[in-house]
mmCIF file of C-alpha atoms and ligand atoms in Angstrom:
data_model
loop_
_atom_site.group_PDB
_atom_site.id
_atom_site.type_symbol
_atom_site.label_atom_id
_atom_site.label_comp_id
_atom_site.label_asym_id
_atom_site.label_seq_id
_atom_site.Cartn_x
_atom_site.Cartn_y
_atom_site.Cartn_z
ATOM 1 C CA UNK A 972 63.842 50.235 137.793
ATOM 2 C CA UNK A 973 66.193 51.299 134.980
ATOM 3 C CA UNK A 974 65.877 49.171 131.571
ATOM 4 C CA UNK A 975 68.759 46.620 131.745
ATOM 5 C CA UNK A 976 69.365 47.856 128.426
ATOM 6 C CA UNK A 977 69.889 51.343 128.851
ATOM 7 C CA UNK A 978 73.195 53.155 128.572
ATOM 8 C CA UNK A 979 74.707 55.261 131.698
ATOM 9 C CA UNK A 980 77.505 57.822 132.109
ATOM 10 C CA UNK A 981 79.916 56.707 134.757
ATOM 11 C CA UNK A 982 82.956 59.382 135.541
ATOM 12 C CA UNK A 983 85.655 57.902 137.463
ATOM 13 C CA UNK A 984 88.271 60.308 139.731
ATOM 14 C CA UNK A 985 91.385 58.588 138.684
ATOM 15 C CA UNK A 986 92.774 56.289 136.356
ATOM 16 C CA UNK A 987 93.548 53.114 138.539
ATOM 17 C CA UNK A 988 93.567 49.209 137.763
ATOM 18 C CA UNK A 989 91.542 48.810 134.674
ATOM 19 C CA UNK A 990 89.578 45.589 135.184
ATOM 20 C CA UNK A 991 86.498 47.265 136.412
ATOM 21 C CA UNK A 992 86.668 50.180 133.937
ATOM 22 C CA UNK A 993 86.190 47.373 131.062
ATOM 23 C CA UNK A 994 83.587 45.784 132.365
ATOM 24 C CA UNK A 995 81.864 48.884 132.628
ATOM 25 C CA UNK A 996 82.670 50.005 128.956
ATOM 26 C CA UNK A 997 81.680 46.424 127.843
ATOM 27 C CA UNK A 998 78.301 47.069 128.853
ATOM 28 C CA UNK A 999 78.357 49.554 126.789
ATOM 29 C CA UNK A 1000 77.946 52.564 129.215
ATOM 30 C CA UNK A 1001 79.799 55.704 128.921
ATOM 31 C CA UNK A 1002 83.144 55.909 131.181
ATOM 32 C CA UNK A 1003 84.699 59.550 131.628
ATOM 33 C CA UNK A 1004 87.973 59.725 133.850
ATOM 34 C CA UNK A 1005 89.761 62.525 134.880
ATOM 35 C CA UNK A 1006 92.582 62.815 132.840
ATOM 36 C CA UNK A 1007 95.553 64.241 134.898
ATOM 37 C CA UNK A 1008 97.840 61.705 137.172
ATOM 38 C CA UNK A 1009 96.723 63.246 140.420
ATOM 39 C CA UNK A 1010 93.613 63.370 142.581
ATOM 40 C CA UNK A 1011 90.353 65.318 141.277
ATOM 41 C CA UNK A 1012 90.488 69.531 142.263
ATOM 42 C CA UNK A 1013 87.148 69.985 143.833
ATOM 43 C CA UNK A 1014 86.128 72.159 141.594
ATOM 44 C CA UNK A 1015 87.380 69.916 138.727
ATOM 45 C CA UNK A 1016 85.048 67.315 140.443
ATOM 46 C CA UNK A 1017 81.783 69.869 141.118
ATOM 47 C CA UNK A 1018 82.271 70.576 136.864
ATOM 48 C CA UNK A 1019 82.606 66.958 135.866
ATOM 49 C CA UNK A 1020 80.076 65.001 138.075
ATOM 50 C CA UNK A 1021 77.427 67.078 136.075
ATOM 51 C CA UNK A 1022 75.161 64.370 134.532
ATOM 52 C CA UNK A 1023 76.775 61.235 135.895
ATOM 53 C CA UNK A 1024 74.642 58.235 136.989
ATOM 54 C CA UNK A 1025 77.573 56.720 138.921
ATOM 55 C CA UNK A 1026 80.052 58.047 140.591
ATOM 56 C CA UNK A 1027 83.634 56.048 141.050
ATOM 57 C CA UNK A 1028 85.292 58.455 143.750
ATOM 58 C CA UNK A 1029 88.450 57.500 145.684
ATOM 59 C CA UNK A 1030 88.667 57.887 149.645
ATOM 60 C CA UNK A 1031 90.419 61.415 148.992
ATOM 61 C CA UNK A 1032 87.390 62.805 147.134
ATOM 62 C CA UNK A 1033 85.175 64.095 149.831
ATOM 63 C CA UNK A 1034 81.497 63.372 148.532
ATOM 64 C CA UNK A 1035 78.985 65.553 150.043
ATOM 65 C CA UNK A 1036 75.511 67.446 149.373
ATOM 66 C CA UNK A 1037 77.380 69.809 147.132
ATOM 67 C CA UNK A 1038 78.832 67.017 144.800
ATOM 68 C CA UNK A 1039 74.932 65.191 144.723
ATOM 69 C CA UNK A 1040 73.696 68.664 144.080
ATOM 70 C CA UNK A 1041 75.841 69.314 140.841
ATOM 71 C CA UNK A 1042 75.941 65.381 139.910
ATOM 72 C CA UNK A 1043 71.772 65.792 139.212
ATOM 73 C CA UNK A 1044 68.970 64.083 140.464
ATOM 74 C CA UNK A 1045 69.806 61.048 138.143
ATOM 75 C CA UNK A 1046 73.027 60.089 140.291
ATOM 76 C CA UNK A 1047 72.335 56.377 141.427
ATOM 77 C CA UNK A 1048 75.104 55.290 143.181
ATOM 78 C CA UNK A 1049 78.494 56.454 144.635
ATOM 79 C CA UNK A 1050 80.878 53.014 144.377
ATOM 80 C CA UNK A 1051 84.045 54.342 146.501
ATOM 81 C CA UNK A 1052 87.073 52.486 145.481
ATOM 82 C CA UNK A 1053 88.015 51.817 149.121
ATOM 83 C CA UNK A 1054 87.147 49.170 151.847
ATOM 84 C CA UNK A 1055 86.917 52.306 153.985
ATOM 85 C CA UNK A 1056 84.002 54.818 153.668
ATOM 86 C CA UNK A 1057 84.044 58.197 155.702
ATOM 87 C CA UNK A 1058 84.307 60.261 152.612
ATOM 88 C CA UNK A 1059 81.223 59.950 151.893
ATOM 89 C CA UNK A 1060 78.320 61.759 153.545
ATOM 90 C CA UNK A 1061 75.721 58.580 154.031
ATOM 91 C CA UNK A 1062 73.099 60.403 155.478
ATOM 92 C CA UNK A 1063 72.846 62.690 152.974
ATOM 93 C CA UNK A 1064 73.263 59.908 150.073
ATOM 94 C CA UNK A 1065 70.266 57.801 151.938
ATOM 95 C CA UNK A 1066 68.220 61.226 152.089
ATOM 96 C CA UNK A 1067 68.392 61.186 148.050
ATOM 97 C CA UNK A 1068 68.454 57.339 147.836
ATOM 98 C CA UNK A 1069 71.660 56.939 146.425
ATOM 99 C CA UNK A 1070 73.824 53.951 146.799
ATOM 100 C CA UNK A 1071 76.742 53.634 148.367
ATOM 101 C CA UNK A 1072 79.139 51.172 148.142
ATOM 102 C CA UNK A 1073 82.676 49.970 148.869
ATOM 103 C CA UNK A 1074 84.940 47.749 147.568
ATOM 104 C CA UNK A 1075 85.665 44.477 150.346
ATOM 105 C CA UNK A 1076 86.822 41.459 148.903
ATOM 106 C CA UNK A 1077 89.580 38.475 149.995
ATOM 107 C CA UNK A 1078 91.942 39.760 147.442
ATOM 108 C CA UNK A 1079 91.762 43.696 149.870
ATOM 109 C CA UNK A 1080 91.606 42.181 152.537
ATOM 110 C CA UNK A 1081 94.726 39.797 152.551
ATOM 111 C CA UNK A 1082 96.582 42.407 151.365
ATOM 112 C CA UNK A 1083 96.132 45.274 154.607
ATOM 113 C CA UNK A 1084 96.484 41.912 156.718
ATOM 114 C CA UNK A 1085 99.797 40.856 155.165
ATOM 115 C CA UNK A 1086 100.708 44.614 155.216
ATOM 116 C CA UNK A 1087 100.000 45.208 158.993
ATOM 117 C CA UNK A 1088 101.533 41.545 159.558
ATOM 118 C CA UNK A 1089 104.837 43.015 157.723
ATOM 119 C CA UNK A 1090 104.787 46.052 159.904
ATOM 120 C CA UNK A 1091 104.313 43.946 162.431
ATOM 121 C CA UNK A 1092 107.583 41.999 161.748
ATOM 122 C CA UNK A 1093 109.488 45.021 160.857
ATOM 123 C CA UNK A 1094 109.158 46.139 164.100
ATOM 124 C CA UNK A 1095 109.928 43.297 166.631
ATOM 125 C CA UNK A 1096 113.245 42.563 164.501
ATOM 126 C CA UNK A 1097 114.070 46.235 163.759
ATOM 127 C CA UNK A 1098 114.365 45.941 160.241
ATOM 128 C CA UNK A 1099 113.757 49.706 158.741
ATOM 129 C CA UNK A 1100 116.250 51.478 161.764
ATOM 130 C CA UNK A 1101 118.821 48.390 160.585
ATOM 131 C CA UNK A 1102 118.083 49.522 156.744
ATOM 132 C CA UNK A 1103 118.806 52.883 157.352
ATOM 133 C CA UNK A 1104 122.038 51.852 159.128
ATOM 134 C CA UNK A 1105 123.227 49.743 157.071
ATOM 135 C CA UNK A 1106 122.534 51.678 153.854
ATOM 136 C CA UNK A 1107 124.524 55.122 155.881
ATOM 137 C CA UNK A 1108 127.900 52.765 155.678
ATOM 138 C CA UNK A 1109 127.218 52.373 159.373
ATOM 139 C CA UNK A 1110 128.240 48.653 159.278
ATOM 140 C CA UNK A 1111 131.742 47.972 160.409
ATOM 141 C CA UNK A 1112 131.882 44.692 162.200
ATOM 142 C CA UNK A 1113 129.637 41.867 163.515
ATOM 143 C CA UNK A 1114 128.567 42.582 167.049
ATOM 144 C CA UNK A 1115 126.378 40.702 169.416
ATOM 145 C CA UNK A 1116 124.355 43.612 170.839
ATOM 146 C CA UNK A 1117 123.411 45.143 167.746
ATOM 147 C CA UNK A 1118 119.860 45.674 166.539
ATOM 148 C CA UNK A 1119 118.663 43.620 169.506
ATOM 149 C CA UNK A 1120 114.508 42.803 168.845
ATOM 150 C CA UNK A 1121 112.444 40.209 170.147
ATOM 151 C CA UNK A 1122 111.005 37.077 168.599
ATOM 152 C CA UNK A 1123 107.339 37.513 167.732
ATOM 153 C CA UNK A 1124 106.423 33.852 168.325
ATOM 154 C CA UNK A 1125 104.644 33.280 171.793
ATOM 155 C CA UNK A 1126 103.797 36.939 172.121
ATOM 156 C CA UNK A 1127 100.354 38.141 172.702
ATOM 157 C CA UNK A 1128 98.354 40.132 169.604
ATOM 158 C CA UNK A 1129 95.635 42.241 170.280
ATOM 159 C CA UNK A 1130 92.944 42.825 167.695
ATOM 160 C CA UNK A 1131 90.792 45.647 167.953
ATOM 161 C CA UNK A 1132 88.384 45.106 165.206
ATOM 162 C CA UNK A 1133 87.658 41.261 164.634
ATOM 163 C CA UNK A 1134 86.272 41.823 161.159
ATOM 164 C CA UNK A 1135 87.597 40.705 157.850
ATOM 165 C CA UNK A 1136 90.908 41.818 158.051
ATOM 166 C CA UNK A 1137 91.709 40.986 161.663
ATOM 167 C CA UNK A 1138 90.510 38.035 161.283
ATOM 168 C CA UNK A 1139 93.073 37.218 158.200
ATOM 169 C CA UNK A 1140 95.914 38.735 160.668
ATOM 170 C CA UNK A 1141 94.584 36.690 163.422
ATOM 171 C CA UNK A 1142 95.285 33.754 161.328
ATOM 172 C CA UNK A 1143 98.709 34.533 160.120
ATOM 173 C CA UNK A 1144 99.782 35.235 163.488
ATOM 174 C CA UNK A 1145 98.531 31.983 165.128
ATOM 175 C CA UNK A 1146 99.322 29.980 162.348
ATOM 176 C CA UNK A 1147 102.083 31.386 160.999
ATOM 177 C CA UNK A 1148 103.890 32.534 164.247
ATOM 178 C CA UNK A 1149 102.015 30.555 167.223
ATOM 179 C CA UNK A 1150 100.723 34.161 168.441
ATOM 180 C CA UNK A 1151 98.443 33.911 171.191
ATOM 181 C CA UNK A 1152 94.813 36.652 170.501
ATOM 182 C CA UNK A 1153 92.672 38.437 172.103
ATOM 183 C CA UNK A 1154 90.481 40.686 170.223
ATOM 184 C CA UNK A 1155 88.370 42.984 171.383
ATOM 185 C CA UNK A 1156 84.541 43.994 168.964
ATOM 186 C CA UNK A 1157 81.430 45.303 169.644
ATOM 187 C CA UNK A 1158 80.727 41.560 167.892
ATOM 188 C CA UNK A 1159 81.706 38.077 169.466
ATOM 189 C CA UNK A 1160 83.503 36.780 166.390
ATOM 190 C CA UNK A 1161 83.158 32.964 167.703
ATOM 191 C CA UNK A 1162 85.460 31.793 164.411
ATOM 192 C CA UNK A 1163 88.043 33.492 165.638
ATOM 193 C CA UNK A 1164 87.595 32.111 168.961
ATOM 194 C CA UNK A 1165 86.865 28.654 167.882
ATOM 195 C CA UNK A 1166 89.474 28.371 165.751
ATOM 196 C CA UNK A 1167 92.589 30.462 166.873
ATOM 197 C CA UNK A 1168 91.654 30.037 170.612
ATOM 198 C CA UNK A 1169 91.442 34.156 170.634
ATOM 199 C CA UNK A 1170 89.523 35.636 174.292
ATOM 200 C CA UNK A 1171 87.435 38.810 173.713
ATOM 201 C CA UNK A 1172 88.140 41.256 176.218
ATOM 202 C CA UNK A 1173 87.509 44.841 176.895
ATOM 203 C CA UNK A 1174 89.851 47.487 175.026
ATOM 204 C CA UNK A 1175 91.822 48.514 178.625
ATOM 205 C CA UNK A 1176 92.113 44.709 179.347
ATOM 206 C CA UNK A 1177 93.457 43.782 175.858
ATOM 207 C CA UNK A 1178 95.627 46.806 175.737
ATOM 208 C CA UNK A 1179 97.195 45.125 179.244
ATOM 209 C CA UNK A 1180 97.977 41.980 177.821
ATOM 210 C CA UNK A 1181 99.175 42.705 174.596
ATOM 211 C CA UNK A 1182 102.410 42.830 173.087
ATOM 212 C CA UNK A 1183 101.606 43.978 169.497
ATOM 213 C CA UNK A 1184 98.254 45.720 169.024
ATOM 214 C CA UNK A 1185 97.268 46.403 165.704
ATOM 215 C CA UNK A 1186 93.724 48.547 164.520
ATOM 216 C CA UNK A 1187 91.282 47.310 162.608
ATOM 217 C CA UNK A 1188 88.129 49.007 162.848
ATOM 218 C CA UNK A 1189 86.281 52.069 160.601
ATOM 219 C CA UNK A 1190 86.648 55.741 161.620
ATOM 220 C CA UNK A 1191 83.433 56.447 162.904
ATOM 221 C CA UNK A 1192 82.147 59.047 165.333
ATOM 222 C CA UNK A 1193 82.906 56.110 168.095
ATOM 223 C CA UNK A 1194 86.358 54.826 167.160
ATOM 224 C CA UNK A 1195 88.225 59.115 166.608
ATOM 225 C CA UNK A 1196 90.437 59.012 169.274
ATOM 226 C CA UNK A 1197 89.946 55.576 170.290
ATOM 227 C CA UNK A 1198 93.341 55.045 170.797
ATOM 228 C CA UNK A 1199 94.207 58.114 173.276
ATOM 229 C CA UNK A 1200 96.524 59.252 176.370
ATOM 230 C CA UNK A 1201 94.434 56.662 178.786
ATOM 231 C CA UNK A 1202 94.620 53.350 175.919
ATOM 232 C CA UNK A 1203 98.743 53.941 175.651
ATOM 233 C CA UNK A 1204 98.589 54.021 179.580
ATOM 234 C CA UNK A 1205 97.372 50.771 179.949
ATOM 235 C CA UNK A 1206 99.652 49.393 177.155
ATOM 236 C CA UNK A 1207 102.533 47.531 178.300
ATOM 237 C CA UNK A 1208 105.418 49.380 178.095
ATOM 238 C CA UNK A 1209 106.963 47.104 175.658
ATOM 239 C CA UNK A 1210 104.342 46.814 173.258
ATOM 240 C CA UNK A 1211 104.147 48.318 169.854
ATOM 241 C CA UNK A 1212 100.834 49.794 168.223
ATOM 242 C CA UNK A 1213 100.055 49.431 164.896
ATOM 243 C CA UNK A 1214 98.083 51.322 162.882
ATOM 244 C CA UNK A 1215 96.290 50.152 159.060
ATOM 245 C CA UNK A 1216 93.078 51.246 159.109
ATOM 246 C CA UNK A 1217 91.833 55.151 159.273
ATOM 247 C CA UNK A 1218 94.412 57.704 160.727
ATOM 248 C CA UNK A 1219 92.079 59.960 163.272
ATOM 249 C CA UNK A 1220 91.608 56.014 165.020
ATOM 250 C CA UNK A 1221 94.782 57.193 166.997
ATOM 251 C CA UNK A 1222 94.929 60.500 168.926
ATOM 252 C CA UNK A 1223 98.673 61.309 167.108
ATOM 253 C CA UNK A 1224 99.291 63.918 170.128
ATOM 254 C CA UNK A 1225 98.933 61.289 172.554
ATOM 255 C CA UNK A 1226 100.813 58.740 170.656
ATOM 256 C CA UNK A 1227 104.008 61.717 170.443
ATOM 257 C CA UNK A 1228 103.814 62.100 174.665
ATOM 258 C CA UNK A 1229 103.639 58.235 174.679
ATOM 259 C CA UNK A 1230 106.778 57.804 172.146
ATOM 260 C CA UNK A 1231 108.528 60.376 173.983
ATOM 261 C CA UNK A 1232 107.938 59.504 177.359
ATOM 262 C CA UNK A 1233 109.007 55.953 176.439
ATOM 263 C CA UNK A 1234 105.129 54.928 177.078
ATOM 264 C CA UNK A 1235 105.192 52.097 174.843
ATOM 265 C CA UNK A 1236 108.082 50.597 173.127
ATOM 266 C CA UNK A 1237 107.291 51.578 168.892
ATOM 267 C CA UNK A 1238 104.453 52.099 166.890
ATOM 268 C CA UNK A 1239 104.240 51.714 162.539
ATOM 269 C CA UNK A 1240 101.520 53.500 160.918
ATOM 270 C CA UNK A 1241 99.930 53.471 157.388
ATOM 271 C CA UNK A 1242 97.873 56.307 158.019
ATOM 272 C CA UNK A 1243 98.099 59.894 159.521
ATOM 273 C CA UNK A 1244 95.287 61.363 161.421
ATOM 274 C CA UNK A 1245 95.551 64.690 159.176
ATOM 275 C CA UNK A 1246 96.578 62.893 156.123
ATOM 276 C CA UNK A 1247 98.452 63.216 153.366
ATOM 277 C CA UNK A 1248 100.699 65.787 156.800
ATOM 278 C CA UNK A 1249 102.151 62.987 159.178
ATOM 279 C CA UNK A 1250 102.111 65.618 161.325
ATOM 280 C CA UNK A 1251 99.000 67.547 162.177
ATOM 281 C CA UNK A 1252 100.803 70.307 164.043
ATOM 282 C CA UNK A 1253 103.368 71.177 161.405
ATOM 283 C CA UNK A 1254 104.933 73.821 163.762
ATOM 284 C CA UNK A 1255 105.773 70.649 165.853
ATOM 285 C CA UNK A 1256 108.602 69.795 163.370
ATOM 286 C CA UNK A 1257 107.015 66.784 161.841
ATOM 287 C CA UNK A 1258 108.028 64.554 164.719
ATOM 288 C CA UNK A 1259 106.408 61.191 164.258
ATOM 289 C CA UNK A 1260 109.409 60.904 161.219
ATOM 290 C CA UNK A 1261 112.213 61.772 163.827
ATOM 291 C CA UNK A 1262 111.747 58.164 166.005
ATOM 292 C CA UNK A 1263 113.690 55.255 165.445
ATOM 293 C CA UNK A 1264 111.250 52.870 166.579
ATOM 294 C CA UNK A 1265 108.294 54.517 164.333
ATOM 295 C CA UNK A 1266 107.959 53.127 160.909
ATOM 296 C CA UNK A 1267 105.968 55.141 158.794
ATOM 297 C CA UNK A 1268 104.318 53.908 155.082
ATOM 298 C CA UNK A 1269 102.621 56.305 153.202
ATOM 299 C CA UNK A 1270 99.201 54.801 153.164
ATOM 300 C CA UNK A 1271 99.680 51.759 151.223
ATOM 301 C CA UNK A 1272 98.125 48.572 153.018
ATOM 302 C CA UNK A 1273 96.118 47.721 150.082
ATOM 303 C CA UNK A 1274 98.439 48.827 147.383
ATOM 304 C CA UNK A 1275 99.309 45.390 145.780
ATOM 305 C CA UNK A 1276 98.266 44.199 142.049
ATOM 306 C CA UNK A 1277 95.932 41.620 143.136
ATOM 307 C CA UNK A 1278 93.738 44.358 145.942
ATOM 308 C CA UNK A 1279 93.750 46.997 142.946
ATOM 309 C CA UNK A 1280 92.356 44.901 140.286
ATOM 310 C CA UNK A 1281 89.958 43.210 142.817
ATOM 311 C CA UNK A 1282 88.657 47.038 144.299
ATOM 312 C CA UNK A 1283 88.276 47.858 140.437
ATOM 313 C CA UNK A 1284 86.004 44.769 139.938
ATOM 314 C CA UNK A 1285 84.138 45.266 142.849
ATOM 315 C CA UNK A 1286 83.408 48.723 141.922
ATOM 316 C CA UNK A 1287 82.349 47.992 138.386
ATOM 317 C CA UNK A 1288 80.140 44.899 139.565
ATOM 318 C CA UNK A 1289 78.342 47.352 142.058
ATOM 319 C CA UNK A 1290 77.496 49.837 139.658
ATOM 320 C CA UNK A 1291 75.983 47.019 136.827
ATOM 321 C CA UNK A 1292 73.972 45.964 139.882
ATOM 322 C CA UNK A 1293 72.454 49.159 140.268
ATOM 323 C CA UNK A 1294 72.333 50.018 136.850
ATOM 324 C CA UNK A 1295 70.407 46.620 136.196
ATOM 325 C CA UNK A 1296 68.133 47.381 139.276
ATOM 326 C CA UNK A 1297 69.472 44.939 141.365
ATOM 327 C CA UNK A 1298 70.740 45.172 144.812
ATOM 328 C CA UNK A 1299 74.401 46.282 145.394
ATOM 329 C CA UNK A 1300 76.712 43.697 146.020
ATOM 330 C CA UNK A 1301 78.802 45.548 148.885
ATOM 331 C CA UNK A 1302 76.448 48.215 150.187
ATOM 332 C CA UNK A 1303 78.627 50.477 152.979
ATOM 333 C CA UNK A 1304 77.380 49.982 156.192
HETATM 334 C C1 LIG B 2573 90.960 51.373 152.096
HETATM 335 O O1 LIG B 2573 90.216 50.424 150.930
HETATM 336 O O2 LIG B 2573 90.228 51.796 152.771
HETATM 337 C C2 LIG B 2573 91.921 51.706 152.097
HETATM 338 O O3 LIG B 2573 92.561 52.360 153.403
HETATM 339 C C3 LIG B 2573 92.836 52.177 150.861
HETATM 340 O O4 LIG B 2573 92.961 51.460 149.395
#
């Protein structure tokens, strides 16, 4: 067990909200941050981790056996600066006794849930399309038939994944907009059922009933392409898909087909299957971008001041706990 007064070396792969960095420095630890305003190149990462006791990477840094080797056997913790941790090889970390943590907190969950709800409202009221229209100088006079959308009130929201973020989305939907709620999750969420009258359904049934489907699952082998051709076929033709989880949860090719054939009414995506590319198949001429009923945001669902600071503090608190020989606050699991 490390002595509480021992000073350690923390390597941070990119500068971000600095409350956590300050906490680590205040505790007397040496914190090195990759200096450039870019995601750290792989070769640089492998060089710079040498000798670190804690590594604080971004979700864009692949953390695997090669990184663990490059760091050395003293490496104790990977404090991933994200709620998701599909960029970290958990099996390899466990084998080496390295703790992996993520950064869930009310602030992050709130930010993602708000963003998902903002996308839902923007789809319903055709905000993005109308914005482009007005900015292009095409508004020449009021018309009763222009940009007809749909009300959200009374519609059914289907949550796939009813954990912390899904539950916050549920609250907004039911208390703020009188929506009906259905959810699909490996676990029962009794609070959601009691407080918001939510019904737990198998995914196919949920897709058949929902007007809006919002995804809140982690990326796991079992959730890769969870939404593919069969699932789009189960959705209502008037329904919308919202994805603020991880890109590969949706089979993007199947989504393109569903949009082209008008199998669904539209989609809003904050994450992409081959991120940062918007379309996996670059020869496919960036088709997702061409649909007016598709809203794209560049993985910013947790990009609020409140969320970023909270993520910074949670990452630091996890590192400090491990340095003090205590259990991690938010182990990745
Ligand atoms: C997360 O936390 O996993 C988000 O996707 C990035 O901030």
